[in-house]
mmCIF file of N, CA and C in Angstrom:
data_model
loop_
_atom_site.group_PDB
_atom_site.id
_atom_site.type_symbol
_atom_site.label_atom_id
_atom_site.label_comp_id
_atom_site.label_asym_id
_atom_site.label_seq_id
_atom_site.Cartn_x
_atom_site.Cartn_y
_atom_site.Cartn_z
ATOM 1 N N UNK A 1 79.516 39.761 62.521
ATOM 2 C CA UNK A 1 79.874 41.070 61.983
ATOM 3 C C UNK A 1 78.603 41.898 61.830
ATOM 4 N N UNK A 2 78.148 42.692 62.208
ATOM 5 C CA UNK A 2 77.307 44.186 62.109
ATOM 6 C C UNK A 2 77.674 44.893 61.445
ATOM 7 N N UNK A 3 76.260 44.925 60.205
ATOM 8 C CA UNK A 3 76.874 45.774 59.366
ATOM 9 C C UNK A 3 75.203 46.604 58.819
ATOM 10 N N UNK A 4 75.015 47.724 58.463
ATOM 11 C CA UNK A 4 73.716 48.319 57.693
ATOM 12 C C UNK A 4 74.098 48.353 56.808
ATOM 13 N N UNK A 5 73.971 48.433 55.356
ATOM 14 C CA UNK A 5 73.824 48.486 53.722
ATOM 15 C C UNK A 5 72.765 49.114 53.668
ATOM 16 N N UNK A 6 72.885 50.347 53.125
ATOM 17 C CA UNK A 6 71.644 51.331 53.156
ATOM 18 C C UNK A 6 71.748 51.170 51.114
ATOM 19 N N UNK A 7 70.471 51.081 50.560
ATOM 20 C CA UNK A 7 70.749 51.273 49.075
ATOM 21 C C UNK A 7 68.989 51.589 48.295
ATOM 22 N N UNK A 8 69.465 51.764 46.984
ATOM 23 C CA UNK A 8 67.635 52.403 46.507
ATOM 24 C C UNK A 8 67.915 54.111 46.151
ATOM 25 N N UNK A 9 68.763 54.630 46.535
ATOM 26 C CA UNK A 9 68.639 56.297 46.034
ATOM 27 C C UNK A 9 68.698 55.910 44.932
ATOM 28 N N UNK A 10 68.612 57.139 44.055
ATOM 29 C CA UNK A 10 68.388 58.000 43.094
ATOM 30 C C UNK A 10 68.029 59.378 42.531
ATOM 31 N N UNK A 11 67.625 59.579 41.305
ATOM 32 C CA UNK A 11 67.432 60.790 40.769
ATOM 33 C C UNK A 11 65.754 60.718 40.167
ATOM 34 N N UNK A 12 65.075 61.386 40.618
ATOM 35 C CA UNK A 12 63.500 61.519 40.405
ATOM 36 C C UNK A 12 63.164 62.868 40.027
ATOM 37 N N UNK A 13 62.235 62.888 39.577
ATOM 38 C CA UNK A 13 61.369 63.989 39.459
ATOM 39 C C UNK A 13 60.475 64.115 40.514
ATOM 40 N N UNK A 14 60.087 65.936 40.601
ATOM 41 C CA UNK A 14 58.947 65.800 41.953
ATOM 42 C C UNK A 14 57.638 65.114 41.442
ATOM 43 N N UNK A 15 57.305 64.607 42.795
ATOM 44 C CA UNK A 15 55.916 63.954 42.962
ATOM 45 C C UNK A 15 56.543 62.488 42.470
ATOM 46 N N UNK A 16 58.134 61.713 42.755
ATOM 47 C CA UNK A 16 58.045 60.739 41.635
ATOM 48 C C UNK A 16 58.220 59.669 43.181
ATOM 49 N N UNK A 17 58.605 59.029 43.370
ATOM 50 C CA UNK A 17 58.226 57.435 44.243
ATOM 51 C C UNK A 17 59.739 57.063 44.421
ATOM 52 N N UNK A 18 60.802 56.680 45.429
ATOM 53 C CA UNK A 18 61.907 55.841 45.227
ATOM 54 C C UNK A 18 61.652 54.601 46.658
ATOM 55 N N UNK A 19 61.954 53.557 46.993
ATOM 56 C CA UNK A 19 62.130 52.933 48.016
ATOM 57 C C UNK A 19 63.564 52.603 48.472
ATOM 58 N N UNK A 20 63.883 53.012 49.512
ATOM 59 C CA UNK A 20 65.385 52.641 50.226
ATOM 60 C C UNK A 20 65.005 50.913 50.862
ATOM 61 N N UNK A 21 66.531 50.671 50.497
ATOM 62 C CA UNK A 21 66.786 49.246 51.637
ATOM 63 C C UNK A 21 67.836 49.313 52.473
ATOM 64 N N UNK A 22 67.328 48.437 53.218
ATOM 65 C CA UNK A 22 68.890 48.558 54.769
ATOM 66 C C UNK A 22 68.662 47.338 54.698
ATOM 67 N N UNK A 23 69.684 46.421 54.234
ATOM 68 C CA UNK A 23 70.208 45.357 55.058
ATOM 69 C C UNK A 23 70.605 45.257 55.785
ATOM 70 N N UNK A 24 70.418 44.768 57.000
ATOM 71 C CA UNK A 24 70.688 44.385 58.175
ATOM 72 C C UNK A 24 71.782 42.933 59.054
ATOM 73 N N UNK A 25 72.733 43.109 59.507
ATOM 74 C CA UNK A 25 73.119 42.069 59.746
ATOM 75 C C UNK A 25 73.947 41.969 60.966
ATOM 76 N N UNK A 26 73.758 41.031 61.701
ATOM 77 C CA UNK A 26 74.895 41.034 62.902
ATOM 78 C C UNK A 26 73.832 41.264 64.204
ATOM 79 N N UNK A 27 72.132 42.192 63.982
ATOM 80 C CA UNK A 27 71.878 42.328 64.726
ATOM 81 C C UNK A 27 70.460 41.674 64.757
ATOM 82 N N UNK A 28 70.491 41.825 66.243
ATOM 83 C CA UNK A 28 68.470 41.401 66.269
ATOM 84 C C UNK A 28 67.331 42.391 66.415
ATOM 85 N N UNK A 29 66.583 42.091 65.570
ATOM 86 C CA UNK A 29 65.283 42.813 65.550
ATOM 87 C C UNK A 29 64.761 42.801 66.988
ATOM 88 N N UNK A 30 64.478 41.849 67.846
ATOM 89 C CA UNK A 30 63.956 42.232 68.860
ATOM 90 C C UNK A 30 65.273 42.836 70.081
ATOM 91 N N UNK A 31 66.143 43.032 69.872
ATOM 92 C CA UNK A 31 66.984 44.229 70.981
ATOM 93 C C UNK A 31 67.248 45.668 69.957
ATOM 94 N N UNK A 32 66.736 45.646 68.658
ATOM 95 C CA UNK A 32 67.422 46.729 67.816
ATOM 96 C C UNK A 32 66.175 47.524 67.615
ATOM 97 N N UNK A 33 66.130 48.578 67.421
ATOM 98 C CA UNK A 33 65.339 49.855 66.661
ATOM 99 C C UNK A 33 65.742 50.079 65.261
ATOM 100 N N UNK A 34 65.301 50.462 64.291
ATOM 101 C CA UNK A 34 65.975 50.637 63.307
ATOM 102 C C UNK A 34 65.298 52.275 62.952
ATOM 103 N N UNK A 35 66.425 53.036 62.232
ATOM 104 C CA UNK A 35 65.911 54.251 61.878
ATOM 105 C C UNK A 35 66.692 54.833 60.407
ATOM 106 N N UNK A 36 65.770 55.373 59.701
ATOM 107 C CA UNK A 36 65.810 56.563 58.567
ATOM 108 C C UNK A 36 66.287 57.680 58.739
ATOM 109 N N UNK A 37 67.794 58.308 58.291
ATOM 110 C CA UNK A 37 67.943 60.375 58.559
ATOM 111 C C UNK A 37 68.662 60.169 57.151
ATOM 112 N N UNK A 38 68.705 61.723 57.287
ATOM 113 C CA UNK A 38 69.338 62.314 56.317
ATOM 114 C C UNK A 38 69.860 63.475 56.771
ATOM 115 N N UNK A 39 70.577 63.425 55.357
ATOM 116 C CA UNK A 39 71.795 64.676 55.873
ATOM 117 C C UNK A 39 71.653 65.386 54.111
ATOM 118 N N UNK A 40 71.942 66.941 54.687
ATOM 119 C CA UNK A 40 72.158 67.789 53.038
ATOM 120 C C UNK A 40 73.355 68.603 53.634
ATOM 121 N N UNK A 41 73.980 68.995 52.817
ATOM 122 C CA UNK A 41 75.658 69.819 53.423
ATOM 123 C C UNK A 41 75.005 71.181 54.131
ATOM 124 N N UNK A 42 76.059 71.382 55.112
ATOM 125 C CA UNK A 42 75.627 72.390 55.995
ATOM 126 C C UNK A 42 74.241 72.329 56.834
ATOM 127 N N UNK A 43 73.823 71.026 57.240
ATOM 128 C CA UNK A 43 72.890 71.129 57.810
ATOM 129 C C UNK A 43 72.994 69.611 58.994
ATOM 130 N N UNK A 44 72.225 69.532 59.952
ATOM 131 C CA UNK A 44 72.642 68.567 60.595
ATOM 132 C C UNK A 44 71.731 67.283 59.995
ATOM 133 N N UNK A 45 72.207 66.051 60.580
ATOM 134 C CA UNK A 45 72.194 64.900 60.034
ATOM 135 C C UNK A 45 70.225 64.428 60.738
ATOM 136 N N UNK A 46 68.977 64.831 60.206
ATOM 137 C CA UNK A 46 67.887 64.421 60.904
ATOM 138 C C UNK A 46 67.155 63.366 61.008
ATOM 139 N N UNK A 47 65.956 62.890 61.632
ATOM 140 C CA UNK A 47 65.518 61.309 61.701
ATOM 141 C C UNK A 47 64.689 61.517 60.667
ATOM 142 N N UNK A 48 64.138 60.819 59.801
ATOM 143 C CA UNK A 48 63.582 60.409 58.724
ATOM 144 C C UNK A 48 62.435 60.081 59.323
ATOM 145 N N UNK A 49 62.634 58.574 59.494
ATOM 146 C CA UNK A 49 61.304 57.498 60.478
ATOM 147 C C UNK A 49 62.154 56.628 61.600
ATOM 148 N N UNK A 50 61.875 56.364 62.162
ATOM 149 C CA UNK A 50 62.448 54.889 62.843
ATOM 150 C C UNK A 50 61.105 53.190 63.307
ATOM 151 N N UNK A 51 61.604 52.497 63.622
ATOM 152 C CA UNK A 51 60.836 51.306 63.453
ATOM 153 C C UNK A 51 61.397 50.776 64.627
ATOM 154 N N UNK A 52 60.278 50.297 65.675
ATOM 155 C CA UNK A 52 60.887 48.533 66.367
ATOM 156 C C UNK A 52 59.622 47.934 66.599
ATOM 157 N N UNK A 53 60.543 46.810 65.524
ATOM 158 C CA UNK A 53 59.437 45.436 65.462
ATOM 159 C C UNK A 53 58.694 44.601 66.649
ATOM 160 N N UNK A 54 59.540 45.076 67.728
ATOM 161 C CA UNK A 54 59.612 44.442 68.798
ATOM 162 C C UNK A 54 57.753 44.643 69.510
ATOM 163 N N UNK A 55 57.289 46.231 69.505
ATOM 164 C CA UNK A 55 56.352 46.875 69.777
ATOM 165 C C UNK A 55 55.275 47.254 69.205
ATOM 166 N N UNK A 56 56.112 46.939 67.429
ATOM 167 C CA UNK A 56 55.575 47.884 66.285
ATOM 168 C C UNK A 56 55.256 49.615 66.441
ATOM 169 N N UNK A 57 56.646 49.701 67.333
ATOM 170 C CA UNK A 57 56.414 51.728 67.079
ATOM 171 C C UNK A 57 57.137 52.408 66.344
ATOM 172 N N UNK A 58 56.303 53.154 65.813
ATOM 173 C CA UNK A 58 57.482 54.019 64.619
ATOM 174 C C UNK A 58 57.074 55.372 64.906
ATOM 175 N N UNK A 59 58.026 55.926 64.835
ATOM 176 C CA UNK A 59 58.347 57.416 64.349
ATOM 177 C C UNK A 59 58.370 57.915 63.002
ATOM 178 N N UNK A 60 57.617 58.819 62.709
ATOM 179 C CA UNK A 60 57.516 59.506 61.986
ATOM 180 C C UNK A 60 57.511 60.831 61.281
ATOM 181 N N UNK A 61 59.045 61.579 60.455
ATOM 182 C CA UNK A 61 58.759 62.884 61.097
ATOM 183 C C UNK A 61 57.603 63.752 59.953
ATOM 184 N N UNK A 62 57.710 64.654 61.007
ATOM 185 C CA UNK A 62 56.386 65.723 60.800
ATOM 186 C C UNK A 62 56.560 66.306 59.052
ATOM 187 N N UNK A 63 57.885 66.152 58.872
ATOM 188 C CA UNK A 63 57.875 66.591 57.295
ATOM 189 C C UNK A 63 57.971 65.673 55.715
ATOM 190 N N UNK A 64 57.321 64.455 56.898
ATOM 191 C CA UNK A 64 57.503 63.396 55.549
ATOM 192 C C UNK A 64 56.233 62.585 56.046
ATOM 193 N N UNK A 65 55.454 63.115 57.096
ATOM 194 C CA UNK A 65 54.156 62.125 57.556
ATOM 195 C C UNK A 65 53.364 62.212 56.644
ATOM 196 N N UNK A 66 52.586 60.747 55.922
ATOM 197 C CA UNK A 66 51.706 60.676 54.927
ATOM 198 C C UNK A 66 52.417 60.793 53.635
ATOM 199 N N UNK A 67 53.494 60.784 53.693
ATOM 200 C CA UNK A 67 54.572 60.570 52.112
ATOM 201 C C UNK A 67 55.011 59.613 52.521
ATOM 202 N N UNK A 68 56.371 59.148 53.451
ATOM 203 C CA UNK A 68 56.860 58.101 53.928
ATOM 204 C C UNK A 68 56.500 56.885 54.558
ATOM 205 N N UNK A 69 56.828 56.100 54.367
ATOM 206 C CA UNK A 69 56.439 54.711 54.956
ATOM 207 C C UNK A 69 57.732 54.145 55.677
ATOM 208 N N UNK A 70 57.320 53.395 56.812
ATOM 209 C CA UNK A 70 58.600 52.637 56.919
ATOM 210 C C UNK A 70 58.412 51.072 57.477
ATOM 211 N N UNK A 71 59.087 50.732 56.750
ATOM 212 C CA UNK A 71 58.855 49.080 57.075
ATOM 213 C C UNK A 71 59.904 47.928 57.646
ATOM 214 N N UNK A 72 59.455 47.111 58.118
ATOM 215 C CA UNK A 72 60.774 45.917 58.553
ATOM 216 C C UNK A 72 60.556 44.662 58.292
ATOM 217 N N UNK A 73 60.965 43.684 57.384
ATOM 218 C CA UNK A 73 61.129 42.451 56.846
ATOM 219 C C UNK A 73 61.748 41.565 57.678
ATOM 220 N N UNK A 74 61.690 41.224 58.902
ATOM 221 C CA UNK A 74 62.220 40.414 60.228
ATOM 222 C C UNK A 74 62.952 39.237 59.135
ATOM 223 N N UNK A 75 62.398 38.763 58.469
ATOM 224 C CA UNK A 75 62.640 37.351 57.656
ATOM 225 C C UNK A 75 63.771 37.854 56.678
ATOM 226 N N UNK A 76 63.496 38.926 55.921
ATOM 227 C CA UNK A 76 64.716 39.121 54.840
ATOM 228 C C UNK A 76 65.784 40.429 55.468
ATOM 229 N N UNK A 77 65.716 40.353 57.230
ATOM 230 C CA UNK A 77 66.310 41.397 57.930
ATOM 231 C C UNK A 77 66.557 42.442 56.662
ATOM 232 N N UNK A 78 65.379 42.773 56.862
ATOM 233 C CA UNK A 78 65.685 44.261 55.789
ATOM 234 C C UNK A 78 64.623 45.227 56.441
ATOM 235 N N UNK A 79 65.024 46.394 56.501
ATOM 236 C CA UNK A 79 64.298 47.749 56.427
ATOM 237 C C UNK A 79 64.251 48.639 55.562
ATOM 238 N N UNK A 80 63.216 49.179 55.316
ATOM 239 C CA UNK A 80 62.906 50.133 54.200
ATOM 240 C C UNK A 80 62.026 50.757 54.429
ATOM 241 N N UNK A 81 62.433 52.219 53.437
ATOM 242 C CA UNK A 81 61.420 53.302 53.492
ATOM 243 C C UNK A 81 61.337 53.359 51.848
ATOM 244 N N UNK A 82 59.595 53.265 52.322
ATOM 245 C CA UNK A 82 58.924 54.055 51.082
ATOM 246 C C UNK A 82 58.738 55.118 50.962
ATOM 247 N N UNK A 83 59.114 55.865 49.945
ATOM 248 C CA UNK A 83 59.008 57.595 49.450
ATOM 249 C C UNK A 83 58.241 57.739 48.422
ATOM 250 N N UNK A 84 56.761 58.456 48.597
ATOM 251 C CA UNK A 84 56.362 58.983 47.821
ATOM 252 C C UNK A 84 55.978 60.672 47.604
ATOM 253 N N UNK A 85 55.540 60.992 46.897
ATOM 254 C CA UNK A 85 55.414 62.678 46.793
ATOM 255 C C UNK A 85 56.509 62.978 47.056
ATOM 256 N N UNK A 86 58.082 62.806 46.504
ATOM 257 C CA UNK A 86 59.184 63.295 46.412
ATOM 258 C C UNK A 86 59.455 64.760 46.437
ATOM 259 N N UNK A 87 59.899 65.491 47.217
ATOM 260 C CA UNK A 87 59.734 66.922 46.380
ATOM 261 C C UNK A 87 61.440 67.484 46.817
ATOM 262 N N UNK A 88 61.631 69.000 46.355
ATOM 263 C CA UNK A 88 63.189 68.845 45.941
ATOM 264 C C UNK A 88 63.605 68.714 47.153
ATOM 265 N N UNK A 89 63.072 69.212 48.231
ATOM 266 C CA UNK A 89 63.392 69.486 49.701
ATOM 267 C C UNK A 89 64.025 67.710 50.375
ATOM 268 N N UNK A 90 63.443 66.955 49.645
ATOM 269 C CA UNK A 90 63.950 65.759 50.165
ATOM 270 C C UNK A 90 64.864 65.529 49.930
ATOM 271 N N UNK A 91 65.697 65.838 48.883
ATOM 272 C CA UNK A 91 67.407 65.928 48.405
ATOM 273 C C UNK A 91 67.868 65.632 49.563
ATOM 274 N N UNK A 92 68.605 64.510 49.441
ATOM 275 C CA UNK A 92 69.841 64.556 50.652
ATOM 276 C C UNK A 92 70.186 62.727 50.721
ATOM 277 N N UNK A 93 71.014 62.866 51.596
ATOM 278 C CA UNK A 93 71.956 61.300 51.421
ATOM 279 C C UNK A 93 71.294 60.889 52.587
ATOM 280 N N UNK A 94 71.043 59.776 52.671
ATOM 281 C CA UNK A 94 69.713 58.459 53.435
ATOM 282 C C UNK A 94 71.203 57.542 54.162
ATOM 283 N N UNK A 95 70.818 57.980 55.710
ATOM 284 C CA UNK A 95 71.224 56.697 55.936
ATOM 285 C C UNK A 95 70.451 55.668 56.928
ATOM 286 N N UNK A 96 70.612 54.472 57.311
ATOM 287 C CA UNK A 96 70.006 54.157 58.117
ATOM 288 C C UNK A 96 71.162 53.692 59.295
ATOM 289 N N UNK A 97 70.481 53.201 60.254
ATOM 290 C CA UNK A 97 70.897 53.126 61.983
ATOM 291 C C UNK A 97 70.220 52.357 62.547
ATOM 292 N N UNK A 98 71.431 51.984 63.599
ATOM 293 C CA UNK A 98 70.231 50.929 64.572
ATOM 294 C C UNK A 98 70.728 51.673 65.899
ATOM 295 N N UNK A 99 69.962 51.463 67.021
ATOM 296 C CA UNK A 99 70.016 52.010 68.552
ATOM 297 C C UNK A 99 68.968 50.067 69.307
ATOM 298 N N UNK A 100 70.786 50.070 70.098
ATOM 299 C CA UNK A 100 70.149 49.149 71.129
ATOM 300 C C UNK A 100 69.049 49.806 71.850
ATOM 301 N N UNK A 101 67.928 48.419 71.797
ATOM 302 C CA UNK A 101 66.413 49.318 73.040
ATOM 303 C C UNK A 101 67.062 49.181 74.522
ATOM 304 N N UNK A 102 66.601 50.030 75.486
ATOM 305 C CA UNK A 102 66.682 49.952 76.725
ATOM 306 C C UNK A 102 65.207 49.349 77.397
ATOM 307 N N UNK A 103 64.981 47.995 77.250
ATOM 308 C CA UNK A 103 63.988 47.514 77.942
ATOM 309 C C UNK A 103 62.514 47.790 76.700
ATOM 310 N N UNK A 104 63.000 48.040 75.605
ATOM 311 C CA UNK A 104 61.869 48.005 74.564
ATOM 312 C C UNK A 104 61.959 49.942 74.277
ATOM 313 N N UNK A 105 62.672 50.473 74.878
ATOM 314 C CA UNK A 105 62.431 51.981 74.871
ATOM 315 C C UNK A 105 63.681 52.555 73.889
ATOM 316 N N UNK A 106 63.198 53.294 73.144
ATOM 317 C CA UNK A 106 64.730 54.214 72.202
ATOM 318 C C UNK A 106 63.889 55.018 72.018
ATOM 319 N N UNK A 107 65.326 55.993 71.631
ATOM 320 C CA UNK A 107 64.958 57.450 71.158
ATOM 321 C C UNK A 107 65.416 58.115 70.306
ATOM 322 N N UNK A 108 64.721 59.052 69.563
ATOM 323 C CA UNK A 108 64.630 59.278 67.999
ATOM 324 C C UNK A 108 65.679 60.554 67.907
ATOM 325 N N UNK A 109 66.118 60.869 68.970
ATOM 326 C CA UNK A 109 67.305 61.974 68.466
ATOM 327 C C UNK A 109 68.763 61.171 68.132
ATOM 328 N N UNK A 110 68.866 61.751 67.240
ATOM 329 C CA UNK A 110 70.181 61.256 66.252
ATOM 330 C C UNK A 110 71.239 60.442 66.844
ATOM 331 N N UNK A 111 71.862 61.715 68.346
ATOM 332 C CA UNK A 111 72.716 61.318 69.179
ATOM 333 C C UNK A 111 72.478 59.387 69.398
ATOM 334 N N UNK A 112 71.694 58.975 69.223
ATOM 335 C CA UNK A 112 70.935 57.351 69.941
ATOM 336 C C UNK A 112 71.726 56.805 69.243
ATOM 337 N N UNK A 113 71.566 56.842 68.205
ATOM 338 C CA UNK A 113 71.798 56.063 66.899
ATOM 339 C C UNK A 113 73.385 55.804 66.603
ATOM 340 N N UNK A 114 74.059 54.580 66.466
ATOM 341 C CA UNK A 114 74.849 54.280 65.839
ATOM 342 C C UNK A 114 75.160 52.960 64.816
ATOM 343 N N UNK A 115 76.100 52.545 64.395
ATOM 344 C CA UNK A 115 76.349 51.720 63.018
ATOM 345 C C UNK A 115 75.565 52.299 61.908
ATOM 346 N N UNK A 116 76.239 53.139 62.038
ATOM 347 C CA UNK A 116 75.387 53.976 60.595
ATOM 348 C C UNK A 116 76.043 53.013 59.420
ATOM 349 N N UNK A 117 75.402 53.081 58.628
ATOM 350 C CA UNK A 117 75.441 52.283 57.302
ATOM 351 C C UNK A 117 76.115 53.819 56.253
ATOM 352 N N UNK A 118 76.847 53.001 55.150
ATOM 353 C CA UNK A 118 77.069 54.162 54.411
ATOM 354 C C UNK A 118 75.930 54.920 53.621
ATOM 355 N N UNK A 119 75.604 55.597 53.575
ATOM 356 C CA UNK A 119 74.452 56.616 53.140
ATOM 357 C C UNK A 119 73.848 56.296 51.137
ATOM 358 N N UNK A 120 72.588 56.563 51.163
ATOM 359 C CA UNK A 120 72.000 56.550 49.331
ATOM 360 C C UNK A 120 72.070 58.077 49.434
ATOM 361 N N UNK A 121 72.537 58.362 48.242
ATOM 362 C CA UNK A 121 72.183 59.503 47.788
ATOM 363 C C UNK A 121 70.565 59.840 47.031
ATOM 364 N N UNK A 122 69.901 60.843 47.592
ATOM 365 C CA UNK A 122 68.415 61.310 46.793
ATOM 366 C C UNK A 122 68.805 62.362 46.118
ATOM 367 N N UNK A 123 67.826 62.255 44.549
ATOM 368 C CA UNK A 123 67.650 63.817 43.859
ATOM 369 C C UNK A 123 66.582 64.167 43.656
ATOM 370 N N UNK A 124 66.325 64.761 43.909
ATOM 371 C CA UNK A 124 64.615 65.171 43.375
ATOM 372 C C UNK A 124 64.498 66.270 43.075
ATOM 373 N N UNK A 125 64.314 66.460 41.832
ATOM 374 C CA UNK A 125 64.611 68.065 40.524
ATOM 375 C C UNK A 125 62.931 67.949 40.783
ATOM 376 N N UNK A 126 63.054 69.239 40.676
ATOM 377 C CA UNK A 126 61.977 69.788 40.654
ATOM 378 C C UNK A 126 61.160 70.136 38.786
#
């Protein structure tokens, strides 16, 4: 059974720290990518970070580079992102994803991505 468990939101203050987890299951780290988006209403669903262990390449986007971290626990099949410097703009529901690689290769537009996990909700009051 394949399944993501995305969990870790919350409600912060800016500048405050939360870490997400994705449990992972059903799939393998070395055929899977794993990736970070979010979604806020009325806006489309974007990539966060993504990870494959396989290469060690990650993506990182341009509006969370040097705040975000993203990591993969092969052993406790878990992925996670670290969030720091929270600010309100990060508001939004976290989910994570996996995208089969094509020969070690994926790609970071959304469309890639499926088994979305059900989403964490973020707050970050300013």
């Amino acid at each position: 059974d394949v399944q993501l468990q995305a969990s870790g939101g919350g409600s912060v203050q800016a500048g405050g720290s939360l870490r997400l987890s994705c449990a992972v299951s059903g799939f393998s780290f070395d055929e899977y990518a794993f990736g970070w988006f979010r979604e806020v209403p009325g806006k489309e669903r974007e990539p966060v970070s993504a990870i494959s262990t396989w290469d060690d390449n990650v993506f990182t986007a341009d509006s969370v580079e040097g705040r975000f971290t993203i990591s993969a626990d092969v052993a406790k099949t878990t992925v996670s992102l670290q969030m720091n410097a929270l600010t309100p703009e990060d508001t939004a529901v976290y989910y994570c994803a996996a995208q089969r690689m094509d020969r070690g290769s994926w790609f970071v537009g959304t469309n890639y991505w499926y088994s979305w996990g059900q989403g964490t909700q973020v707050t970050v009051s300013s």
